[in-house]
């Protein structure tokens, strides 16, 4: 097995206290629910009464592990997953949060929900749906779409689980052919692969217990998941802190000390630091740093800090605190837009966008291109429909301190909201300020 | 869901740091509720999950004086929907705790809804759990709350596992599972129209084990019925049904005294204890690691009627 597997860096080891958040994706019937059921079942996270329900439904037949995850009536009726379900399990060395995302194209928006904030994506590939004797194996569109979406949303580790190995007569060459197709696709799309793992979710092969086969010496899926890094914030360098909530001490409206609370996007803050406020541009010194009800020496990226300044300034939710001269803002920027609304994206129409803790009006100035999921080519487009991904230029009513999403998720991510329905219509990932 | 692993598998360091991370996330969500909404309220029943959320709210909005004591007042009132069928120990605890903390409690009484005629019981001892929804929605309307903070966890139940952290409710208070807003990063879409409201669940990502680890770490006070005590029960359909005025001994049953504790505390008509001799949070942590039945499976009569009973109640506005 030659697919590149992440090596665990010292940074990742330090971060191992965090639960690894991963999503599972892939086409309908690729066996996602069965795979999750298997992970929970084999790691003994399923309790007797839950198993009991399954056994009653099975009425003597082997139990259907997929029934563990579909929690909505409509899902059981239709036998598909509609919305993300979150599941929890732990091994000796790690805690896990699974975001079980739907495979159905109609519910791609929920897959995007699962991907935002995930440390890893497990894309299921059903080997029985592929012609593994072909010169070049043709992957299913949803495999490509989900891997690509995970990649565009910068899910740090992308893993393919090649499922239903039990249903293939000669698994070694079949797996090898699929593996080569996946690697070719990923290379073309610029996706870094964290692992390609053969599994049988139904039988439990190579999910939690390593596969006993002479043609595969790699890790089991669970072993790989235990070794993947969790997302790390940049704790050094310039401070960037979006003000989430301004708390006043005591009652009244006078000049009480105020604490500016916010989760640090990058850098750190300690008493005595010089900071600059955005958008006012005013300078101040940090008098005190608080965290969860206590005065602390310092706070770092990822933590919510309460900053008390040495003087009273007009600061509200939505403002930013940064190192002096470090924040520059723009009201026009290029972004990747994942459109999630059944109403298509309209150039020129006003939407709300949320960046950090600020809501501003914005419009899509232009749609530069739309990504063709099959060819992976960007083509000219005037419209983005539901589940489309495109490159757009956004104009905002006020300048925003946007950063490239690749550099920083907090500074580079926005949601776009329909002002009439209040639906979350899309996810914006900033490429560069214009 | 908690894996029934052995106590030796509990990794103190892993769990401690994981709790820090969960706490951080919950406090962030709590601050968001106050920053983004005009009239939030915290659902407080005196149950363990709401006691944990209450402690997290103290950490988010008050200054610590050490030893679990805090200075200041929460920026929202607490709301309890009283079915009239609550365990007296829990109501007593609720009132004492809130008085100690100096917080404001709003109570929505199901009895009032019955008097108004908005709730009709088909028989006097019927479970009032499902009817809570009416009293809850009436309290929301009366006090014009635009956001309710709840202690629901995704590991409790399959429909809960599907719910967003910020969950939109329409003007009828209904949850529409197929229409959930995508929830991207922590950029919560908190925009609502007049008459609508939202629910926020800061401990969505916690498991029953996490809750008990946190109670143990933070020394969070709870109603004593969460710990082992002797109680009169009857054995019915595999559950230990407590003998109360609303769940009397039925013909052909014999009451017995059993050492029990409650894993979850809700309406008396549908909440059952489990056999246990765990008398401290640490002992409950150890027991939770070895349980083989889920929290709801062991304790709730009303969830057993159908696979979708929770989902149906939630669609109507239940929390």
XYZ file of C-alpha atoms in Angstrom:
753
model
C 0.000 0.000 0.000
C 1.678 3.153 -1.140
C -0.963 5.813 -0.460
C 0.517 8.546 1.658
C -0.499 8.273 5.274
C -0.195 11.210 7.642
C 2.634 10.967 10.060
C 1.745 12.273 13.474
C 3.724 15.406 14.162
C 4.688 16.497 17.686
C 2.135 19.315 17.324
C -0.567 16.795 16.603
C 0.409 14.756 19.632
C 0.164 17.806 21.828
C -3.338 18.361 20.494
C -4.457 14.803 21.071
C -6.649 15.821 23.969
C -9.140 17.082 21.473
C -11.758 14.835 20.083
C -11.099 14.132 16.421
C -14.087 15.460 14.538
C -14.632 13.609 11.308
C -17.394 13.411 8.795
C -18.406 10.471 6.704
C -19.517 11.075 3.151
C -20.158 9.171 -0.055
C -23.076 8.164 -2.264
C -26.367 6.790 -1.038
C -26.057 3.071 -0.275
C -22.279 3.132 -0.152
C -22.623 1.881 3.376
C -21.937 4.969 5.458
C -24.502 4.178 8.111
C -23.319 0.577 8.270
C -19.722 1.748 8.632
C -20.622 4.073 11.491
C -22.745 1.383 13.078
C -19.734 -0.921 12.791
C -17.348 1.628 14.355
C -19.739 2.143 17.262
C -20.529 -1.544 17.587
C -16.910 -2.727 17.508
C -15.729 -0.015 19.868
C -18.555 -1.090 22.171
C -20.335 2.252 22.108
C -23.704 0.658 21.519
C -25.740 -0.152 24.559
C -27.948 -3.156 25.149
C -31.294 -1.402 24.749
C -30.239 0.138 21.452
C -29.114 -3.257 20.241
C -32.389 -4.673 21.462
C -34.338 -2.329 19.202
C -32.260 -3.494 16.251
C -32.749 -7.140 17.096
C -36.494 -6.700 17.343
C -36.557 -5.054 13.932
C -34.337 -7.718 12.424
C -36.769 -10.459 13.497
C -34.234 -13.253 13.338
C -32.213 -11.900 10.398
C -28.719 -10.449 10.976
C -29.085 -6.994 12.543
C -28.889 -3.955 10.331
C -26.267 -1.648 11.857
C -27.294 1.182 9.571
C -30.518 1.604 11.565
C -28.491 2.985 14.435
C -27.894 6.259 12.720
C -31.001 7.247 10.794
C -32.846 9.135 13.478
C -35.684 10.840 11.653
C -38.968 9.302 10.591
C -38.538 10.528 7.042
C -35.115 8.912 6.935
C -36.411 5.539 8.007
C -39.329 5.844 5.590
C -37.094 6.601 2.657
C -34.055 4.666 3.800
C -31.772 7.643 3.234
C -29.938 10.028 5.499
C -31.317 13.556 5.271
C -29.455 15.470 7.899
C -26.229 15.280 9.810
C -26.265 13.154 12.943
C -23.533 13.447 15.519
C -22.199 10.334 17.273
C -19.647 9.917 20.020
C -17.227 7.160 20.840
C -13.854 6.731 22.416
C -10.905 4.384 22.257
C -8.062 4.105 24.742
C -6.217 6.977 23.186
C -8.788 9.227 21.652
C -12.302 10.591 21.688
C -14.197 10.933 18.442
C -17.131 12.957 17.190
C -18.606 11.611 13.971
C -20.684 13.874 11.770
C -22.718 11.398 9.748
C -23.487 13.350 6.566
C -26.080 12.483 3.951
C -24.950 11.077 0.621
C -27.975 12.158 -1.356
C -27.199 15.011 -3.720
C -30.352 16.852 -2.622
C -28.885 17.227 0.861
C -25.371 18.347 -0.042
C -25.884 21.433 2.116
C -25.928 19.199 5.136
C -22.731 17.540 4.012
C -21.168 21.013 3.865
C -22.398 21.604 7.421
C -20.624 18.455 8.516
C -17.419 19.383 6.699
C -17.052 22.876 8.137
C -15.104 22.418 11.313
C -14.177 18.775 10.729
C -10.602 17.605 11.150
C -11.001 14.733 8.725
C -13.345 13.343 6.102
C -13.954 9.672 5.435
C -15.331 9.315 1.905
C -16.934 5.931 1.327
C -16.416 4.255 -2.021
C -18.642 1.311 -2.892
C -16.396 -1.032 -4.831
C -19.315 -3.058 -6.170
C -20.597 -0.047 -8.109
C -17.362 0.356 -10.046
C -16.053 -1.511 -13.054
C -12.691 -2.490 -11.631
C -11.651 -4.293 -14.788
C -11.743 -1.097 -16.843
C -8.523 0.451 -18.091
C -9.176 3.447 -15.865
C -11.835 2.973 -13.187
C -14.558 5.627 -13.404
C -15.425 6.955 -9.939
C -18.979 7.890 -9.011
C -19.884 11.587 -9.181
C -20.715 11.786 -5.462
C -17.298 10.367 -4.556
C -15.695 13.127 -6.567
C -18.118 15.770 -5.322
C -17.685 14.892 -1.654
C -13.919 14.596 -1.814
C -13.792 17.890 -3.651
C -16.145 19.619 -1.229
C -14.120 18.377 1.701
C -10.983 19.608 -0.050
C -12.498 23.032 -0.864
C -13.665 23.412 2.715
C -10.096 22.583 3.684
C -10.881 19.555 5.777
C -7.276 18.807 6.738
C -7.247 15.030 6.217
C -9.155 13.218 3.511
C -9.475 9.452 3.810
C -11.118 7.056 1.375
C -12.692 3.904 2.748
C -13.162 1.432 -0.076
C -16.141 -0.554 1.139
C -17.867 -3.873 0.393
C -14.629 -5.756 -0.137
C -16.534 -8.828 1.043
C -18.689 -8.686 -2.088
C -15.752 -8.836 -4.511
C -14.421 -12.170 -5.738
C -10.794 -11.109 -6.021
C -10.338 -8.095 -3.732
C -6.598 -7.465 -4.223
C -6.614 -6.339 -7.887
C -10.018 -4.691 -7.511
C -8.840 -2.592 -4.568
C -5.624 -1.751 -6.383
C -7.539 -0.509 -9.435
C -9.802 1.694 -7.292
C -6.837 2.959 -5.332
C -5.082 4.004 -8.531
C -8.233 5.759 -9.773
C -8.583 7.639 -6.481
C -4.954 8.700 -6.492
C -5.209 9.893 -10.104
C -8.355 11.877 -9.327
C -6.824 13.413 -6.208
C -3.656 14.382 -7.989
C -5.664 16.076 -10.720
C -7.805 17.906 -8.142
C -4.900 18.819 -5.879
C -6.261 16.763 -2.993
C -3.768 15.424 -0.501
C -4.773 11.922 0.522
C -4.420 10.873 4.136
C -5.171 7.243 3.408
C -7.008 4.749 1.237
C -8.324 1.930 3.374
C -10.044 -1.267 2.187
C -12.925 -2.243 4.482
C -15.994 -4.389 4.777
C -18.344 -2.486 7.056
C -20.851 -5.331 6.882
C -18.393 -7.973 8.028
C -16.223 -5.652 10.096
C -12.988 -6.279 8.183
C -10.322 -3.626 8.704
C -12.682 -1.185 10.433
C -11.413 -1.615 13.977
C -9.473 -4.852 13.569
C -6.679 -4.947 10.979
C -7.274 -6.933 7.806
C -5.634 -10.347 7.684
C -4.542 -10.398 4.045
C -1.238 -10.741 2.255
C -2.153 -7.921 -0.153
C -2.713 -5.256 2.490
C -0.316 -4.257 5.253
C -1.688 -0.817 6.086
C -3.613 0.344 9.123
C -7.246 -0.352 9.903
C -9.591 2.603 9.506
C -9.702 3.157 13.262
C -5.906 2.990 13.572
C -5.622 5.660 10.905
C -8.259 7.849 12.585
C -6.405 7.557 15.882
C -3.289 8.986 14.251
C -4.746 11.934 12.315
C -4.003 15.453 13.547
C -6.696 17.720 14.984
C -6.930 21.267 13.676
C -4.401 23.617 15.175
C -4.777 27.325 15.665
C -1.840 29.647 15.023
C -0.889 30.595 18.559
C 2.081 32.788 17.723
C 2.376 35.978 15.691
C -0.133 38.800 15.317
C -3.232 38.874 17.492
C -6.654 38.724 15.865
C -9.670 38.629 18.145
C -13.259 39.127 16.974
C -15.325 40.809 19.686
C -18.228 38.503 20.439
C -19.805 40.048 23.511
C -19.228 43.185 25.557
C -19.927 42.697 29.252
C -20.395 45.583 31.672
C -19.703 45.130 35.348
C -22.760 45.707 37.521
C -25.961 47.533 36.696
C -26.467 50.913 35.048
C -25.160 52.613 31.958
C -22.254 54.606 33.378
C -18.544 54.132 32.902
C -18.204 50.713 34.480
C -15.256 48.613 33.386
C -16.111 46.571 30.326
C -14.805 43.193 29.321
C -14.507 42.502 25.611
C -15.050 38.789 25.079
C -14.077 36.883 21.965
C -12.447 33.700 20.769
C -8.931 34.441 19.536
C -8.516 33.658 15.831
C -4.725 33.722 15.940
C -1.948 34.923 18.197
C -2.227 35.501 21.921
C -2.996 38.314 24.358
C -1.615 39.252 27.773
C -1.780 42.243 30.119
C 0.467 45.075 28.954
C 0.054 44.301 25.245
C -0.544 47.201 22.874
C -3.616 46.570 20.750
C -5.482 48.349 18.011
C -9.227 48.267 17.534
C -10.917 47.793 14.224
C -12.699 49.627 12.622
C -12.094 52.640 14.907
C -8.291 52.374 14.595
C -7.839 53.469 18.199
C -4.911 52.204 20.218
C -5.057 50.928 23.775
C -3.159 48.812 26.284
C -4.536 45.584 27.709
C -5.073 46.098 31.449
C -6.328 42.613 32.273
C -7.079 39.297 30.583
C -9.870 37.041 31.798
C -10.969 33.567 30.967
C -14.146 31.813 32.157
C -14.689 33.954 35.237
C -11.028 34.252 36.243
C -8.172 36.685 35.709
C -5.381 34.897 33.813
C -1.887 35.749 32.603
C -2.598 35.195 28.924
C -4.940 33.606 26.410
C -4.034 31.958 23.128
C -5.731 31.218 19.813
C -8.773 28.969 20.194
C -9.568 30.265 23.659
C -12.195 32.859 24.499
C -10.419 35.814 26.080
C -11.955 38.632 28.070
C -9.932 41.760 27.418
C -10.172 44.784 29.711
C -8.532 47.869 28.185
C -6.732 50.633 30.065
C -9.265 53.190 28.866
C -12.912 53.409 27.882
C -13.382 53.116 24.145
C -16.465 52.584 22.067
C -16.219 48.909 21.167
C -19.099 46.646 20.163
C -19.800 43.121 19.033
C -18.487 42.669 15.525
C -15.386 44.828 16.063
C -11.921 43.282 16.083
C -8.955 43.582 18.397
C -5.534 43.110 16.827
C -1.862 43.853 17.139
C -1.165 47.479 16.075
C -1.055 47.970 12.302
C -1.939 44.328 11.672
C -5.521 44.625 10.464
C -6.297 45.740 6.951
C -9.755 45.569 5.536
C -11.397 45.387 2.182
C -14.936 45.647 0.900
C -14.277 43.615 -2.211
C -12.799 40.143 -2.249
C -12.677 36.911 -4.234
C -14.106 33.789 -2.669
C -15.167 30.242 -3.328
C -18.913 30.007 -2.868
C -20.671 26.744 -2.011
C -24.310 27.505 -2.751
C -26.761 25.648 -0.511
C -30.100 27.285 -1.192
C -32.805 26.078 -3.567
C -33.168 29.712 -4.707
C -30.244 30.318 -7.063
C -27.556 32.896 -6.306
C -28.352 36.199 -7.966
C -25.702 38.693 -8.980
C -26.498 42.160 -7.661
C -29.092 41.093 -5.083
C -28.443 42.152 -1.495
C -27.726 39.441 1.033
C -26.571 39.418 4.616
C -23.123 38.024 5.279
C -21.616 37.145 8.629
C -17.858 37.487 9.084
C -16.528 36.889 12.570
C -19.273 38.384 14.708
C -20.288 41.100 12.264
C -23.328 41.061 10.010
C -23.127 43.328 6.969
C -25.049 43.678 3.759
C -23.280 42.351 0.723
C -23.837 41.491 -2.885
C -22.335 39.058 -5.297
C -20.576 41.456 -7.666
C -19.864 38.761 -10.213
C -19.808 35.037 -10.728
C -16.456 34.317 -12.323
C -16.859 30.609 -12.894
C -18.671 27.469 -11.921
C -16.839 24.256 -11.186
C -17.863 21.259 -13.265
C -17.833 18.395 -10.848
C -17.192 15.823 -13.588
C -14.396 17.464 -15.551
C -13.099 19.499 -12.581
C -12.875 22.379 -15.052
C -14.057 25.864 -14.212
C -16.509 27.111 -16.784
C -18.152 30.459 -17.336
C -21.432 30.837 -15.478
C -24.067 33.462 -14.755
C -25.811 31.597 -12.010
C -25.097 29.220 -9.181
C -27.826 26.751 -8.306
C -28.211 24.608 -5.234
C -25.131 22.424 -4.586
C -23.010 24.371 -7.097
C -19.551 25.572 -6.272
C -18.158 28.638 -7.971
C -15.690 31.450 -7.827
C -17.274 34.797 -7.077
C -16.407 38.373 -6.211
C -18.193 39.768 -3.154
C -18.797 43.410 -2.313
C -19.686 44.366 1.231
C -21.314 47.515 2.552
C -18.503 47.968 5.103
C -14.869 46.892 4.813
C -14.133 43.547 6.500
C -10.735 42.295 7.673
C -10.893 39.156 5.573
C -7.967 36.767 5.330
C -7.378 33.827 3.056
C -9.352 30.815 4.312
C -6.304 28.679 3.694
C -4.382 30.750 6.254
C -7.115 31.100 8.810
C -10.605 29.669 9.121
C -11.877 32.505 11.330
C -10.700 35.353 9.128
C -11.505 33.585 5.889
C -14.966 32.113 6.380
C -18.336 33.792 5.901
C -21.901 32.663 5.621
C -24.322 34.302 3.231
C -27.943 34.571 4.312
C -31.078 35.274 2.298
C -32.637 38.445 3.737
C -36.191 37.328 2.952
C -36.208 33.750 4.213
C -33.281 34.040 6.653
C -32.011 30.756 5.227
C -28.264 30.161 5.237
C -27.789 30.226 1.482
C -24.105 29.628 1.123
C -20.625 29.244 2.533
C -17.949 31.689 1.430
C -14.269 30.834 1.616
C -12.074 33.840 0.970
C -9.345 33.394 -1.632
C -7.796 36.843 -1.486
C -8.787 40.422 -0.845
C -9.144 42.441 -4.051
C -23.328 7.166 24.061
C -20.801 5.780 26.471
C -18.768 2.748 25.654
C -19.028 0.124 28.387
C -15.275 -0.014 28.866
C -13.467 -0.952 32.031
C -12.499 1.675 34.581
C -8.848 1.030 33.731
C -9.533 2.518 30.347
C -10.449 5.880 31.798
C -7.602 8.196 30.915
C -7.599 11.088 33.370
C -5.406 13.333 31.224
C -7.400 12.728 28.046
C -10.666 13.353 29.833
C -9.471 16.440 31.669
C -8.328 18.145 28.498
C -11.417 17.015 26.647
C -13.549 18.629 29.354
C -11.628 21.883 28.964
C -12.418 21.829 25.279
C -16.112 21.107 25.841
C -16.272 23.869 28.443
C -14.668 26.345 26.065
C -17.168 25.521 23.333
C -20.165 25.754 25.691
C -19.124 29.118 27.105
C -18.649 30.471 23.583
C -22.197 29.369 22.695
C -23.644 30.885 25.869
C -22.031 34.256 25.180
C -23.398 34.099 21.652
C -26.954 33.703 22.984
C -26.673 36.863 25.032
C -24.901 38.860 22.355
C -27.213 37.910 19.495
C -30.644 37.809 21.181
C -32.717 40.371 23.038
C -34.674 38.197 25.455
C -32.963 34.892 26.147
C -33.807 32.552 29.011
C -32.139 29.453 30.409
C -34.263 26.339 30.822
C -33.615 25.107 34.342
C -35.342 22.068 35.764
C -32.916 21.207 38.530
C -31.793 18.190 36.502
C -28.101 17.362 36.107
C -27.757 18.688 32.562
C -29.334 22.025 33.424
C -27.163 22.221 36.564
C -24.116 21.804 34.330
C -25.366 24.504 31.941
C -25.998 26.776 34.920
C -22.398 26.365 36.090
C -21.162 27.057 32.544
C -23.320 30.208 32.478
C -21.756 31.355 35.756
C -18.331 30.889 34.194
C -19.401 32.749 31.045
C -20.928 35.765 32.791
C -19.704 36.024 36.374
C -16.437 36.433 38.191
C -15.200 33.488 40.174
C -14.616 33.829 43.906
C -13.183 30.285 44.094
C -14.715 27.106 45.556
C -17.607 27.183 43.111
C -18.730 30.648 44.260
C -19.374 33.443 41.783
C -20.053 37.164 41.978
C -22.654 38.881 39.846
C -25.892 37.991 38.141
C -26.713 36.127 34.969
C -27.857 38.291 32.042
C -31.032 36.198 31.628
C -33.742 34.667 33.803
C -34.153 30.941 34.357
C -37.309 29.269 33.109
C -38.844 26.068 34.424
C -41.937 24.380 33.065
C -43.529 22.737 36.076
C -45.826 19.860 35.180
C -47.097 19.566 38.725
C -45.667 16.046 38.630
C -42.092 16.873 39.532
C -40.177 15.060 42.232
C -40.548 17.235 45.366
C -36.817 16.837 46.109
C -36.008 18.433 42.773
C -38.376 21.402 43.209
C -36.977 21.978 46.692
C -33.445 21.895 45.273
C -34.387 24.213 42.396
C -35.769 26.887 44.708
C -32.946 26.656 47.236
C -30.233 26.788 44.592
C -31.732 29.779 42.795
C -32.214 31.659 46.084
C -28.553 30.998 47.009
C -27.405 32.301 43.661
C -29.728 35.306 43.658
C -31.065 34.513 40.200
C -34.503 35.183 38.750
C -36.783 32.203 38.101
C -39.826 32.211 35.859
C -42.116 29.202 36.237
C -44.614 28.131 33.616
C -47.218 25.941 35.297
C -48.896 23.173 33.339
C -51.777 23.459 35.816
C -52.420 26.967 34.465
C -52.625 25.620 30.924
C -55.081 22.967 32.115
C -57.197 25.700 33.781
C -57.046 27.806 30.605
C -58.145 24.779 28.633
C -55.126 24.816 26.327
C -54.149 21.416 27.749
C -56.789 18.692 28.094
C -55.805 15.520 29.882
C -57.505 12.330 28.743
C -57.205 10.914 32.255
C -55.904 12.500 35.477
C -52.756 10.359 35.840
C -51.692 10.632 32.220
C -48.021 11.473 31.658
C -47.739 15.217 31.497
C -44.354 15.172 29.799
C -45.683 15.688 26.283
C -48.084 18.398 27.452
C -45.145 20.434 28.722
C -44.757 21.733 25.189
C -47.978 23.758 25.465
C -46.980 25.340 28.775
C -43.492 26.003 27.429
C -44.742 27.747 24.299
C -47.214 29.755 26.368
C -44.401 30.898 28.656
C -42.295 31.873 25.633
C -45.171 33.932 24.272
C -46.037 35.537 27.583
C -42.460 36.613 28.314
C -41.603 37.236 24.649
C -38.466 35.103 24.889
C -36.594 34.933 21.587
C -34.114 32.266 22.632
C -34.143 29.373 25.062
C -30.939 27.773 26.247
C -31.377 24.053 26.879
C -29.277 21.255 28.312
C -30.094 18.669 25.644
C -27.255 16.430 24.482
C -26.912 14.725 21.137
C -25.956 11.423 22.734
C -29.352 11.154 24.451
C -31.520 10.108 21.580
C -31.563 9.713 17.790
C -33.656 12.800 17.017
C -31.481 14.899 19.317
C -28.397 13.666 17.460
C -29.734 15.458 14.400
C -30.343 18.843 15.924
C -28.203 21.920 15.351
C -26.602 23.837 18.204
C -28.727 26.867 17.283
C -32.067 25.392 16.324
C -34.707 27.485 14.606
C -38.363 27.313 15.707
C -41.143 28.745 13.575
C -43.966 30.930 14.849
C -45.750 27.800 16.098
C -42.644 26.814 18.034
C -42.078 23.857 15.737
C -38.792 22.225 14.830
C -38.645 21.305 11.161
C -35.959 18.684 10.773
C -35.902 18.786 6.982
C -35.556 22.576 6.953
C -32.648 22.920 9.347
C -30.217 25.674 8.508
C -26.743 24.563 7.549
C -24.488 25.243 10.539
C -21.090 26.302 9.281
C -18.080 26.680 11.566
C -19.233 28.799 14.501
C -20.835 31.377 12.234
C -24.279 30.790 13.708
C -27.178 32.160 11.710
C -29.181 33.689 14.523
C -31.528 35.766 12.374
C -35.207 35.265 13.155
C -38.479 36.955 12.316
C -40.873 38.381 14.902
C -42.796 35.572 16.590
C -40.137 32.976 15.856
C -37.568 31.886 18.372
C -34.475 29.753 18.669
C -33.174 27.093 20.982
C -29.477 26.870 21.798
C -27.810 23.753 23.159
C -24.369 24.546 24.594
C -23.695 20.982 25.753
C -24.755 19.290 22.499
C -21.382 17.583 22.186
C -21.251 16.238 25.750
C -21.972 12.636 26.656
C -23.480 11.369 29.896
C -19.945 10.471 30.984
C -18.650 13.985 30.238
C -21.473 15.451 32.313
C -20.583 13.307 35.334
C -16.853 13.981 34.936
C -17.624 17.702 34.938
C -19.962 17.471 37.949
C -17.194 15.639 39.795
C -14.511 18.122 38.746
C -16.526 21.253 39.480
C -18.332 20.000 42.581
C -21.678 20.979 41.121
C -24.563 20.626 43.588
C -27.392 18.315 42.460
C -30.674 17.088 43.931
C -29.766 14.198 46.247
C -31.974 11.719 44.360
C -29.187 11.490 41.765
C -27.227 9.528 44.377
C -27.959 6.144 45.908
C -30.924 6.094 48.277
C -33.636 3.643 49.334
C -36.918 3.973 47.479
C -40.203 2.113 47.159
C -40.509 0.772 43.628
C -42.405 -1.798 41.609
C -40.878 -3.760 38.754
C -42.823 -3.079 35.577
C -41.806 -3.940 31.967
C -38.140 -4.173 32.958
C -38.144 -0.759 34.638
C -38.117 0.193 38.309
C -41.187 2.373 38.642
C -41.086 4.617 41.727
C -44.184 4.422 43.911
C -45.667 7.927 43.996
C -49.166 9.376 44.144
C -49.219 9.538 40.350
C -47.652 6.107 39.795
C -49.389 3.953 42.395
C -48.935 0.216 42.849
C -51.219 -1.577 40.419
C -53.249 -4.703 41.045
C -51.049 -7.794 41.183
C -47.842 -5.825 41.829
C -45.794 -5.797 45.000
C -43.833 -2.768 46.135
C -40.293 -3.316 47.397
C -37.532 -1.145 48.805
C -34.512 -0.960 46.521
C -31.314 1.071 46.648
C -31.540 3.251 43.573
C -30.413 6.484 41.972
C -31.857 8.518 39.127
C -29.804 8.846 35.952
C -32.241 11.396 34.599
C -34.915 13.379 36.368
C -38.100 14.379 34.618
C -41.804 14.024 35.101
C -42.656 11.566 37.912
C -45.081 9.699 35.690
C -42.394 8.612 33.255
C -39.002 8.694 35.002
C -37.514 5.599 36.581
C -34.440 5.126 38.764
C -31.806 2.416 38.336
C -30.382 0.091 40.976
C -27.144 1.557 42.253
C -25.004 2.064 45.310
C -23.068 4.993 43.791
C -23.109 7.779 46.354
C -20.657 10.304 44.882
C -19.996 11.803 41.439
C -16.762 9.775 41.206
C -18.623 6.542 41.884
C -21.192 7.472 39.262
C -18.381 8.140 36.761
C -17.078 4.631 37.416
C -20.570 3.193 37.046
C -21.274 5.156 33.872
C -18.187 3.590 32.308
C -19.637 0.149 32.762
C -23.335 0.669 32.030
C -24.842 -1.383 29.266
C -28.155 0.439 28.899
C -28.554 3.969 27.556
C -29.721 6.798 29.767
C -33.161 6.968 28.225
C -33.538 3.234 27.761
C -33.011 2.649 31.460
C -35.193 5.408 32.721
C -37.928 6.641 30.432
C -41.302 5.067 29.912
C -42.510 7.560 27.325
C -39.694 7.154 24.798
C -40.419 3.486 24.352
C -43.716 3.830 22.587
C -42.137 4.325 19.193
C -38.799 4.935 17.551
C -39.974 8.428 16.665
C -41.701 9.561 19.863
C -39.052 12.148 20.720
C -38.935 13.455 17.175
C -42.724 13.910 17.090
C -42.702 15.774 20.381
C -39.816 17.963 19.228
C -41.632 18.842 16.025
C -44.476 20.143 18.168
C -42.093 22.358 20.109
C -40.765 20.124 22.874
C -37.235 20.767 24.078
